mmCIF file of N, CA and C in Angstrom:
data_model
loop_
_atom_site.group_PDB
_atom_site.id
_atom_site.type_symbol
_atom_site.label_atom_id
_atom_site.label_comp_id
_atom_site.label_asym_id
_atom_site.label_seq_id
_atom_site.Cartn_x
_atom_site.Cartn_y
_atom_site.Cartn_z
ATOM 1 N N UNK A 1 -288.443 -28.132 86.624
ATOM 2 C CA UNK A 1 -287.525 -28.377 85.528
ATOM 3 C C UNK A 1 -287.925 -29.592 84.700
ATOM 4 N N UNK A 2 -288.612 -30.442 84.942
ATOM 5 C CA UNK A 2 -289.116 -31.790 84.307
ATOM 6 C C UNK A 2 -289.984 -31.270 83.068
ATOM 7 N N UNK A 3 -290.341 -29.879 82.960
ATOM 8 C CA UNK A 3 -291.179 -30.038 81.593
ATOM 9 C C UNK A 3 -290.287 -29.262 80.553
ATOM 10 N N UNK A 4 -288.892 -29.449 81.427
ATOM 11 C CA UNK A 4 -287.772 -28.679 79.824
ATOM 12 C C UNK A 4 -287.758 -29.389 79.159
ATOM 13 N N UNK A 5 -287.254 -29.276 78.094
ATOM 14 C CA UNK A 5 -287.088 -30.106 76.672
ATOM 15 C C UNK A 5 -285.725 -30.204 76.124
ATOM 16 N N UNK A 6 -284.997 -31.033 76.148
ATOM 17 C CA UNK A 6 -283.842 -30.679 75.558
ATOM 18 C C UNK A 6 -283.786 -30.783 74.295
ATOM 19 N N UNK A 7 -283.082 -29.438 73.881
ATOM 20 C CA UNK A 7 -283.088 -29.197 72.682
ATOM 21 C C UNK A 7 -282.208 -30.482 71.675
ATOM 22 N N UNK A 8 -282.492 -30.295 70.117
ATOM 23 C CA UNK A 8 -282.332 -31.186 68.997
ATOM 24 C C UNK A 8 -280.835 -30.478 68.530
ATOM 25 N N UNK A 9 -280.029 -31.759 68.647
ATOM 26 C CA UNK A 9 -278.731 -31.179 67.884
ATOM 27 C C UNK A 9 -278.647 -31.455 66.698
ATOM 28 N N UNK A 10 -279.110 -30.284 65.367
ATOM 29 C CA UNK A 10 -279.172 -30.562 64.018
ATOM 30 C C UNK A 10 -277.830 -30.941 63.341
ATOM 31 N N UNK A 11 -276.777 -30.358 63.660
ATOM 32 C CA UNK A 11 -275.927 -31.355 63.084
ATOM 33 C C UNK A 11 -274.246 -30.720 63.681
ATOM 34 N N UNK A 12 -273.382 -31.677 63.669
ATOM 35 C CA UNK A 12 -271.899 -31.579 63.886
ATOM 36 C C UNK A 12 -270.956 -31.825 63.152
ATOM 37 N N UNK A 13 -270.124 -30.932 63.029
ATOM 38 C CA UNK A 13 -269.147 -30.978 61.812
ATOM 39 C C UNK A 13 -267.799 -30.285 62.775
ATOM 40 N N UNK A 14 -266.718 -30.900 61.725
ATOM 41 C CA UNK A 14 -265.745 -30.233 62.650
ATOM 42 C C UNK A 14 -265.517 -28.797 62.813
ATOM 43 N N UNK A 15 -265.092 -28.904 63.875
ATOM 44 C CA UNK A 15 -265.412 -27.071 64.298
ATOM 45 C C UNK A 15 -267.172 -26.188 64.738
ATOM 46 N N UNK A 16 -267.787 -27.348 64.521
ATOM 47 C CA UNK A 16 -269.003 -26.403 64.747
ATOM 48 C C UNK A 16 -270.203 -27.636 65.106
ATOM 49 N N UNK A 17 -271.146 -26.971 66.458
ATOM 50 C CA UNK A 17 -272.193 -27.424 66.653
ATOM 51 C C UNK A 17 -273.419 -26.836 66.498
ATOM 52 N N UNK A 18 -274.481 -27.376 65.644
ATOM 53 C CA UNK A 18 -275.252 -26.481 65.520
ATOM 54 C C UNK A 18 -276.578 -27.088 66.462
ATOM 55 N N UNK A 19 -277.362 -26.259 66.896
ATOM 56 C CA UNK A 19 -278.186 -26.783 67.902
ATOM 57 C C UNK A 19 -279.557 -26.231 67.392
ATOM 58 N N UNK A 20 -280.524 -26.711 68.059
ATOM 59 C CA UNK A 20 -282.738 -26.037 67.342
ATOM 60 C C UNK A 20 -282.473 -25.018 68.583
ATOM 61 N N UNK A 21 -282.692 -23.588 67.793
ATOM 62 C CA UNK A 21 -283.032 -22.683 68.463
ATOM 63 C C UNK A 21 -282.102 -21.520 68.975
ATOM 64 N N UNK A 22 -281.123 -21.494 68.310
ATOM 65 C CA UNK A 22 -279.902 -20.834 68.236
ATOM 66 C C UNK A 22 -279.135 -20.697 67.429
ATOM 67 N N UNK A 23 -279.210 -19.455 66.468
ATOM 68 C CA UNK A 23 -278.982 -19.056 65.293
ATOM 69 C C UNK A 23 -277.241 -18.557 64.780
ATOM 70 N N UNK A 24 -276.580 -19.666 65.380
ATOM 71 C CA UNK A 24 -274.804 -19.464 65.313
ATOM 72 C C UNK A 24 -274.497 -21.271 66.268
ATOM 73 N N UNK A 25 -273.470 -21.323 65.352
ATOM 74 C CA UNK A 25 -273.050 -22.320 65.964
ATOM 75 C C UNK A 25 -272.398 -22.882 67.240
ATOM 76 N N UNK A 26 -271.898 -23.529 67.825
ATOM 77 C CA UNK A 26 -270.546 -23.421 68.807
ATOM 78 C C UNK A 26 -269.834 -24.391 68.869
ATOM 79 N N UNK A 27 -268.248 -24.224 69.146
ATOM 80 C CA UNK A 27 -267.800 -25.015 68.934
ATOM 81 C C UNK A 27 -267.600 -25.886 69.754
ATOM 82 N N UNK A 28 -267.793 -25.759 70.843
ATOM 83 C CA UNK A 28 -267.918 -26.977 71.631
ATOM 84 C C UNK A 28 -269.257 -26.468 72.773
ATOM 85 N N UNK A 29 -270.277 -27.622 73.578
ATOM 86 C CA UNK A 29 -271.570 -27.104 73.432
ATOM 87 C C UNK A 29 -271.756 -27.625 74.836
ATOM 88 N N UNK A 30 -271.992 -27.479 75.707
ATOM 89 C CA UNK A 30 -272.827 -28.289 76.929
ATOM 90 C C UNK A 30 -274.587 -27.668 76.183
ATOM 91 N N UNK A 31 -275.328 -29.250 76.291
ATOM 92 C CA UNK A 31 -276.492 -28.606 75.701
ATOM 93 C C UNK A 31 -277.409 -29.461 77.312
ATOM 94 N N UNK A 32 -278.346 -28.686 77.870
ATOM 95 C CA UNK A 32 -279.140 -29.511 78.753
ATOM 96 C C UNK A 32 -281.133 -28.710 78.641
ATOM 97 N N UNK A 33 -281.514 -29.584 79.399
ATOM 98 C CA UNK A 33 -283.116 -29.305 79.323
ATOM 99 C C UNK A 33 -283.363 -27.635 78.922
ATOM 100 N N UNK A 34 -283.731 -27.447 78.477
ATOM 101 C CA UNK A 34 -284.336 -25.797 78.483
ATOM 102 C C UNK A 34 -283.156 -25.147 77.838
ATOM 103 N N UNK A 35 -282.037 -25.726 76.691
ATOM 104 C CA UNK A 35 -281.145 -24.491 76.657
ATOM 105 C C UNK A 35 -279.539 -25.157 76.138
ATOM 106 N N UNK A 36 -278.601 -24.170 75.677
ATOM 107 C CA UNK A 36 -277.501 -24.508 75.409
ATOM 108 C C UNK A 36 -276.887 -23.698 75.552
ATOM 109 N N UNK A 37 -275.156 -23.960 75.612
ATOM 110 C CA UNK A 37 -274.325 -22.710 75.704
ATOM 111 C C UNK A 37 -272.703 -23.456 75.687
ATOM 112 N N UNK A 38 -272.260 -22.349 74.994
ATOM 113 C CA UNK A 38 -270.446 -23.045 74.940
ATOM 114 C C UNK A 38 -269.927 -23.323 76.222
ATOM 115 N N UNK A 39 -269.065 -24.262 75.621
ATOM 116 C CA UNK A 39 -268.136 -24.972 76.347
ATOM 117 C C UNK A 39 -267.159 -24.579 76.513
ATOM 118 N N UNK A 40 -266.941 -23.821 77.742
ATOM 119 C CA UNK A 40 -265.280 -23.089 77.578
ATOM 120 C C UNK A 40 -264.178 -23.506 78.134
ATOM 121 N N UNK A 41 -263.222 -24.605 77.761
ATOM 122 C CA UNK A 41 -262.378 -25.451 78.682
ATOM 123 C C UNK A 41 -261.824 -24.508 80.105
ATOM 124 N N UNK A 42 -261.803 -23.886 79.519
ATOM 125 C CA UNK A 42 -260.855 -22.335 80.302
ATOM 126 C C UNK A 42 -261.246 -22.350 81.760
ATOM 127 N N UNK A 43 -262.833 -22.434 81.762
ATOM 128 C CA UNK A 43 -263.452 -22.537 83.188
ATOM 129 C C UNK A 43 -263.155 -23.511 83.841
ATOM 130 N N UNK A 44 -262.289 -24.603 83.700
ATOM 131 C CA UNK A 44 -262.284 -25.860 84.488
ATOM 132 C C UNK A 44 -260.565 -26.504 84.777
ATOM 133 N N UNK A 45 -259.892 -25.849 83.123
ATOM 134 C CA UNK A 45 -258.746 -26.102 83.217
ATOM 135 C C UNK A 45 -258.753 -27.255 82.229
ATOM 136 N N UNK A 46 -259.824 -27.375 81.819
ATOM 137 C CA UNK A 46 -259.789 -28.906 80.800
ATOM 138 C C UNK A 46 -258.368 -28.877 79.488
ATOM 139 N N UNK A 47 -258.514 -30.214 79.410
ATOM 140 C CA UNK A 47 -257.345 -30.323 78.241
ATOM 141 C C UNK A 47 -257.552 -31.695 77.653
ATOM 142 N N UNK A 48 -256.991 -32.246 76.625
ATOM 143 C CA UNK A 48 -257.724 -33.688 75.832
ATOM 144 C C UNK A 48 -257.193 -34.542 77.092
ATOM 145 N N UNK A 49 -256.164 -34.543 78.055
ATOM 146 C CA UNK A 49 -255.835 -35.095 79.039
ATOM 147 C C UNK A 49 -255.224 -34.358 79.664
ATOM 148 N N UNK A 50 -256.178 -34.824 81.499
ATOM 149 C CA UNK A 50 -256.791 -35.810 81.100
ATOM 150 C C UNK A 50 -257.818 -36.105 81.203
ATOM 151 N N UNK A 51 -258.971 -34.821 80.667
ATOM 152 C CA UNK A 51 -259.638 -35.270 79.767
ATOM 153 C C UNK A 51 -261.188 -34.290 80.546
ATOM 154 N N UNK A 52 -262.311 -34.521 80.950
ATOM 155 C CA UNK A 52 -263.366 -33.821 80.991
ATOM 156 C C UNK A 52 -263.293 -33.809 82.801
ATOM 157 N N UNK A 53 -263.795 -32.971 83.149
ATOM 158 C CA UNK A 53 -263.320 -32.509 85.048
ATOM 159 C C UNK A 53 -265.087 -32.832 85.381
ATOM 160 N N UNK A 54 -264.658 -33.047 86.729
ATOM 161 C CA UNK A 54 -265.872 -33.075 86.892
ATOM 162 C C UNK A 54 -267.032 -31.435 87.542
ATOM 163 N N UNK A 55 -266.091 -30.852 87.180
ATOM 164 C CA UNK A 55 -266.790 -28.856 87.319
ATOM 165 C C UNK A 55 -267.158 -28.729 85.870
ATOM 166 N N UNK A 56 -266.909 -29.841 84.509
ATOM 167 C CA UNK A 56 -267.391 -29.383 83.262
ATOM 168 C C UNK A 56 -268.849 -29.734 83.143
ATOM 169 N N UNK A 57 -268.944 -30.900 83.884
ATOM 170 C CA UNK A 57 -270.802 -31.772 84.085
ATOM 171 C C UNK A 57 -271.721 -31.000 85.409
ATOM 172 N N UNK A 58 -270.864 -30.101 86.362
ATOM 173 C CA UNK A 58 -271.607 -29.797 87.644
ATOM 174 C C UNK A 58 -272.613 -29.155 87.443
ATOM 175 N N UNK A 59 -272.350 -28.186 86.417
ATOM 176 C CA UNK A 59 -273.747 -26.932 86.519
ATOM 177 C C UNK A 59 -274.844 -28.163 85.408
ATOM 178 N N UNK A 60 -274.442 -28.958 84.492
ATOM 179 C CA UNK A 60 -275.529 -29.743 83.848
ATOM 180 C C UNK A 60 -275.973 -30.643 85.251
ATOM 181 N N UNK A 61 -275.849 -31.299 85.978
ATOM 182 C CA UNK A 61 -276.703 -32.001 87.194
ATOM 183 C C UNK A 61 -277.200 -31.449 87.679
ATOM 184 N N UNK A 62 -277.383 -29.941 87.521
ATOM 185 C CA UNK A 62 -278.546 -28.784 88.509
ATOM 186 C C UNK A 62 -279.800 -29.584 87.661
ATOM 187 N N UNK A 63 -279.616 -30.052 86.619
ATOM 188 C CA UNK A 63 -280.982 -30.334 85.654
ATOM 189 C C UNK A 63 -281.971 -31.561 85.755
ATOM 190 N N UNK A 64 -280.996 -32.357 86.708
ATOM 191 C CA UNK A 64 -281.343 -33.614 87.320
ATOM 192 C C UNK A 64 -281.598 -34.227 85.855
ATOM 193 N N UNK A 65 -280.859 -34.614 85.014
ATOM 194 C CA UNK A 65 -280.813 -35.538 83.704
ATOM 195 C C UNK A 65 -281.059 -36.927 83.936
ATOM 196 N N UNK A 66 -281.594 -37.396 83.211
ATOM 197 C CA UNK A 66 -282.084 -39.330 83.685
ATOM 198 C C UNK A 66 -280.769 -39.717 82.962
ATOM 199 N N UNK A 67 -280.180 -39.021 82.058
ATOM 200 C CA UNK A 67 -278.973 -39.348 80.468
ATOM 201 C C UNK A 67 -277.944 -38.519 80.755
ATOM 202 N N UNK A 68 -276.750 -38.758 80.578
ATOM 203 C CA UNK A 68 -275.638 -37.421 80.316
ATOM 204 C C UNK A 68 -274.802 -38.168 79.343
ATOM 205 N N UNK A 69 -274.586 -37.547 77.720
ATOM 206 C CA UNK A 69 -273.821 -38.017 77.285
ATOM 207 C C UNK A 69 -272.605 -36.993 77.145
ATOM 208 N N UNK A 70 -271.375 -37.965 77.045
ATOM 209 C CA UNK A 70 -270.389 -37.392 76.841
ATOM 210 C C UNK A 70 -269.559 -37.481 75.830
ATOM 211 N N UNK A 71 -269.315 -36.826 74.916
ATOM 212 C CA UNK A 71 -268.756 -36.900 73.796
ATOM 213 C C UNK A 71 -267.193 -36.622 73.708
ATOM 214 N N UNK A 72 -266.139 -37.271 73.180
ATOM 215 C CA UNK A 72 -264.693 -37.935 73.188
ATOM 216 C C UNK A 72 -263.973 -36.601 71.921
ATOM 217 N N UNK A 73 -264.766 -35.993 70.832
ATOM 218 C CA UNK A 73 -264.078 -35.695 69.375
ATOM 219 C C UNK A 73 -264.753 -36.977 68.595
ATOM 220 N N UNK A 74 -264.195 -36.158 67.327
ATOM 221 C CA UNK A 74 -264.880 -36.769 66.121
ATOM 222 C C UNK A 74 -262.899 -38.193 66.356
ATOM 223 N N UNK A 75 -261.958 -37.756 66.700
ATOM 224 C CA UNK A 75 -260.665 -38.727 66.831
ATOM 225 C C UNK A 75 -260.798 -39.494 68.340
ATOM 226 N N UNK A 76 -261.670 -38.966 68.784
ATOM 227 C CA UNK A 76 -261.526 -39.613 70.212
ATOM 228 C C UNK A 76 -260.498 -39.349 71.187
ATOM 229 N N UNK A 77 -259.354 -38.053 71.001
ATOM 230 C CA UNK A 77 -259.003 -37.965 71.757
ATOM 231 C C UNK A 77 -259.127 -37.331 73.296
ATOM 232 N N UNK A 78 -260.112 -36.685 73.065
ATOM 233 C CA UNK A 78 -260.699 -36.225 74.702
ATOM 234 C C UNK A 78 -261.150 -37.485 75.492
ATOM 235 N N UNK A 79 -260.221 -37.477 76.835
ATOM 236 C CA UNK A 79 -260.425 -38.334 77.954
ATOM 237 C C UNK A 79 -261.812 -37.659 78.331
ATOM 238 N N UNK A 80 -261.871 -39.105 79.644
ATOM 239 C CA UNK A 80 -262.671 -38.468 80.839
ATOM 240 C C UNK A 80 -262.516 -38.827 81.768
ATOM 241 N N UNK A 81 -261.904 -37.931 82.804
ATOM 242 C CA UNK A 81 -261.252 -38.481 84.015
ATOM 243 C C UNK A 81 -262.768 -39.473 84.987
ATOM 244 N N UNK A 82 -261.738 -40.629 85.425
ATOM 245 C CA UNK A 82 -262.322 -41.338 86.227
ATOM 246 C C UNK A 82 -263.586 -40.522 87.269
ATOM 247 N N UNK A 83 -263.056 -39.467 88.097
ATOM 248 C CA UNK A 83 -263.782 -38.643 88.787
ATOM 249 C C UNK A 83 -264.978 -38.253 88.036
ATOM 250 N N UNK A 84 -264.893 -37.815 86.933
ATOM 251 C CA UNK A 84 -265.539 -37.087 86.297
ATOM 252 C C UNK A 84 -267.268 -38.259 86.210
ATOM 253 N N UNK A 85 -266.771 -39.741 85.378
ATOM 254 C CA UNK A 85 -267.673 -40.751 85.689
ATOM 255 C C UNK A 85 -268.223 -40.902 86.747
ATOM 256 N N UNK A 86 -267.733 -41.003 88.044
ATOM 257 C CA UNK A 86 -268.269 -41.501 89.264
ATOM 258 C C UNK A 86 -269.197 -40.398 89.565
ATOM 259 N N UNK A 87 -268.748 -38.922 89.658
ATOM 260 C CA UNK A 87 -270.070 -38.311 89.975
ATOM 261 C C UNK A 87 -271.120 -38.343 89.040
ATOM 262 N N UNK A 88 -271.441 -38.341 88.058
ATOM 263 C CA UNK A 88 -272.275 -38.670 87.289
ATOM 264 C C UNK A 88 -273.009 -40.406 87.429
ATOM 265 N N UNK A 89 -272.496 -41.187 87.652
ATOM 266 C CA UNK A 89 -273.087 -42.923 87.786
ATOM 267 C C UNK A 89 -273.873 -42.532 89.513
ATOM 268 N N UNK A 90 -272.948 -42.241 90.260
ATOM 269 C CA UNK A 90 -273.318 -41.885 92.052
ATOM 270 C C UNK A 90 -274.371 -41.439 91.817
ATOM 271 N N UNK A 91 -274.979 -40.799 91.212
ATOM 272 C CA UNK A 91 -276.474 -40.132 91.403
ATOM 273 C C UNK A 91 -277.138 -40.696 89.990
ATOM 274 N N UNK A 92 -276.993 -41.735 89.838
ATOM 275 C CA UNK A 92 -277.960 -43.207 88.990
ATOM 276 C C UNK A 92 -278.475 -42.430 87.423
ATOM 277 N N UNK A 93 -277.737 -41.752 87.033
ATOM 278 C CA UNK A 93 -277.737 -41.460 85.645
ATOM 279 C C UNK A 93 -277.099 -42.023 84.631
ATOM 280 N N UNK A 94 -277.817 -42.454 83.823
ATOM 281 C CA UNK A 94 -277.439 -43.543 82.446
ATOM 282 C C UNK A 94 -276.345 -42.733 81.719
ATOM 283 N N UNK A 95 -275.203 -43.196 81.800
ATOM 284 C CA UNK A 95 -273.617 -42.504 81.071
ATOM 285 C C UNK A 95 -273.354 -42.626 79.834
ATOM 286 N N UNK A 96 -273.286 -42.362 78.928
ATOM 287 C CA UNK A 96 -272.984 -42.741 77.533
ATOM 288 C C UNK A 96 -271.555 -41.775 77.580
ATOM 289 N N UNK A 97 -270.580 -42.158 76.935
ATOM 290 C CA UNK A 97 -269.090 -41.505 76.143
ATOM 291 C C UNK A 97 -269.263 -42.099 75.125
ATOM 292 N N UNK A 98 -269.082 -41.412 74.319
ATOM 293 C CA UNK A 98 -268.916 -42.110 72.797
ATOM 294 C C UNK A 98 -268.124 -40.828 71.954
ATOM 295 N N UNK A 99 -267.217 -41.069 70.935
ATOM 296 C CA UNK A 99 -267.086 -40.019 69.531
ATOM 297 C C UNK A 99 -268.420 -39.514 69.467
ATOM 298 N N UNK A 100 -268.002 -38.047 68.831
ATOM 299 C CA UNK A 100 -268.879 -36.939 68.823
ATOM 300 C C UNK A 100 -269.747 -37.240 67.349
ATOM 301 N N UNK A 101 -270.158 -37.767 66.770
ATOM 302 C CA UNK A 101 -271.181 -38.231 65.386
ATOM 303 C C UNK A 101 -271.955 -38.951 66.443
ATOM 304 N N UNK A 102 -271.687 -40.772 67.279
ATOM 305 C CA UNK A 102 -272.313 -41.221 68.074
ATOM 306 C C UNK A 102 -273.000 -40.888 68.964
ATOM 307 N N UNK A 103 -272.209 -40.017 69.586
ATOM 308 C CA UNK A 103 -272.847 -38.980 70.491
ATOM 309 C C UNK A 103 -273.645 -38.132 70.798
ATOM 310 N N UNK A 104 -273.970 -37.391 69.307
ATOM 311 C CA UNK A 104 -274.865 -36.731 68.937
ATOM 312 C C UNK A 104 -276.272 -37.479 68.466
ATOM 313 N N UNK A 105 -276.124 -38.534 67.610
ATOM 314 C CA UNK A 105 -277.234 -39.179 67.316
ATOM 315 C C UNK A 105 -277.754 -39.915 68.691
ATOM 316 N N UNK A 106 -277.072 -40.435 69.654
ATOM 317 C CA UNK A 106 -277.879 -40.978 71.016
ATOM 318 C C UNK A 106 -278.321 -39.857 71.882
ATOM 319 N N UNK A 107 -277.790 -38.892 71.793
ATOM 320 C CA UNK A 107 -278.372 -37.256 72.622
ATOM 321 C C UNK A 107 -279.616 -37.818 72.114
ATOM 322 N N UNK A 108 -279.570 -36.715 70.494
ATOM 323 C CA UNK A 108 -281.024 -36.869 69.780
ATOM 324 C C UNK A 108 -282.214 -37.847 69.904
ATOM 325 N N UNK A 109 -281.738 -39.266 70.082
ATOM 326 C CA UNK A 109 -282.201 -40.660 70.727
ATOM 327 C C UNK A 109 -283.401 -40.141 71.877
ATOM 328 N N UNK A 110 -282.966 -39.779 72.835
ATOM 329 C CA UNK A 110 -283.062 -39.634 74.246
ATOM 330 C C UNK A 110 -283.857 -38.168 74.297
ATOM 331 N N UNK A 111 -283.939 -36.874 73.310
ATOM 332 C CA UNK A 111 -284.494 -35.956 72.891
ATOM 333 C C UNK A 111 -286.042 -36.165 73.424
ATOM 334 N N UNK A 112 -286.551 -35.204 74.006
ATOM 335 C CA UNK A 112 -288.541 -35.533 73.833
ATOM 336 C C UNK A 112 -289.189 -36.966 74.600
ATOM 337 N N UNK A 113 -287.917 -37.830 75.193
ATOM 338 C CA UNK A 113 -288.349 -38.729 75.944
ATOM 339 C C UNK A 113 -288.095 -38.698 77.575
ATOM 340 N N UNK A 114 -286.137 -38.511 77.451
ATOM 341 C CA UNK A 114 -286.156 -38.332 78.576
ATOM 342 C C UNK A 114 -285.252 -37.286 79.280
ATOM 343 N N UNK A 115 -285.055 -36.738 80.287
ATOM 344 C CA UNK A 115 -284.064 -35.419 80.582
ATOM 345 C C UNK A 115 -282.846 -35.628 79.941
ATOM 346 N N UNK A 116 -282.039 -35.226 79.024
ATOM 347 C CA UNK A 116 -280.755 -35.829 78.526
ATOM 348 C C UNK A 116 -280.247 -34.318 78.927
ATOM 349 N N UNK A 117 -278.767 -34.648 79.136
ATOM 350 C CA UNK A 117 -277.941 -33.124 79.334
ATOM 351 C C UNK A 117 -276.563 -34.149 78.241
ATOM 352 N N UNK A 118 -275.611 -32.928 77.888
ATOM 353 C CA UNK A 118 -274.063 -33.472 77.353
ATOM 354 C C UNK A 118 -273.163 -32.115 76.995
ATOM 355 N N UNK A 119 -271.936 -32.425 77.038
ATOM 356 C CA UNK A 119 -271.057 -32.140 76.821
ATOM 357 C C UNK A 119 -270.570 -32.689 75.494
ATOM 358 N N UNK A 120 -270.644 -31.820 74.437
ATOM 359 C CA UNK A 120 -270.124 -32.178 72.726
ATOM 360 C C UNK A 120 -268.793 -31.362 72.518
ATOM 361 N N UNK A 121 -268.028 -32.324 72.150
ATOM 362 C CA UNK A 121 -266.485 -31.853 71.602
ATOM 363 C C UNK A 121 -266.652 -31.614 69.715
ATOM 364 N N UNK A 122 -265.983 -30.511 69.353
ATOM 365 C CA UNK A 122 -266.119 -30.852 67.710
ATOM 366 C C UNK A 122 -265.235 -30.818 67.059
ATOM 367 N N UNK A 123 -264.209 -31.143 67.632
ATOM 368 C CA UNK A 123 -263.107 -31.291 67.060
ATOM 369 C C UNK A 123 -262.317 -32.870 67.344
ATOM 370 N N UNK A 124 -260.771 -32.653 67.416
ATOM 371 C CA UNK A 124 -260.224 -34.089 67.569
ATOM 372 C C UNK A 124 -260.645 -34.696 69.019
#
């Protein structure tokens, strides 16, 4: 898995993520090495609080990421439960949360250098 690439997030707007290499948008995105695919709160039970589970990051740590960012909304109201942090820091991966504009440009940052995985919100 070390010679995936994580893909380039061309741009975020509300309601829509658009990603290199996938010809439709989504609206909310787990993007990791080799690949992307929606975010479906539904699978986890998620809600803005309180806030991202830690079954929304599990299948992205199959990827062994050096980065996981996590993105809040363009309003910041998506939490992230405490739990959710600790498994992600416990296995020595560099954490970023930030609003989803920030978020996206430090993904991109981290793009072609080092394993980055995230979870992008595109809305509030």
């Amino acid at each position: 898995m070390d010679q995936l690439v994580s893909p380039t997030i061309q741009e975020a707007s509300w309601g829509e993520i658009h990603i290199e290499g996938f010809n439709r948008p989504f609206r909310d995105a787990k993007v990791y090495p080799g690949g992307a695919c929606e975010w479906d709160w539904r699978e986890t039970g998620t809600h803005h609080a309180p806030g991202i589970q830690p079954g929304d990051v599990r299948g992205l740590l199959e990827y062994n990421p050096s980065v996981m960012i996590l993105s809040k909304g363009f309003w910041q109201r998506l939490q992230v439960k405490h739990e959710t942090q600790q498994l992600i820091v416990d296995r020595g991966i560099d954490l970023h949360i930030l609003e989803t504009s920030k978020a996206v440009e430090r993904y991109n940052q981290f793009t072609g250098e080092q394993l980055v995985a995230g979870l992008f919100h595109s809305t509030c």
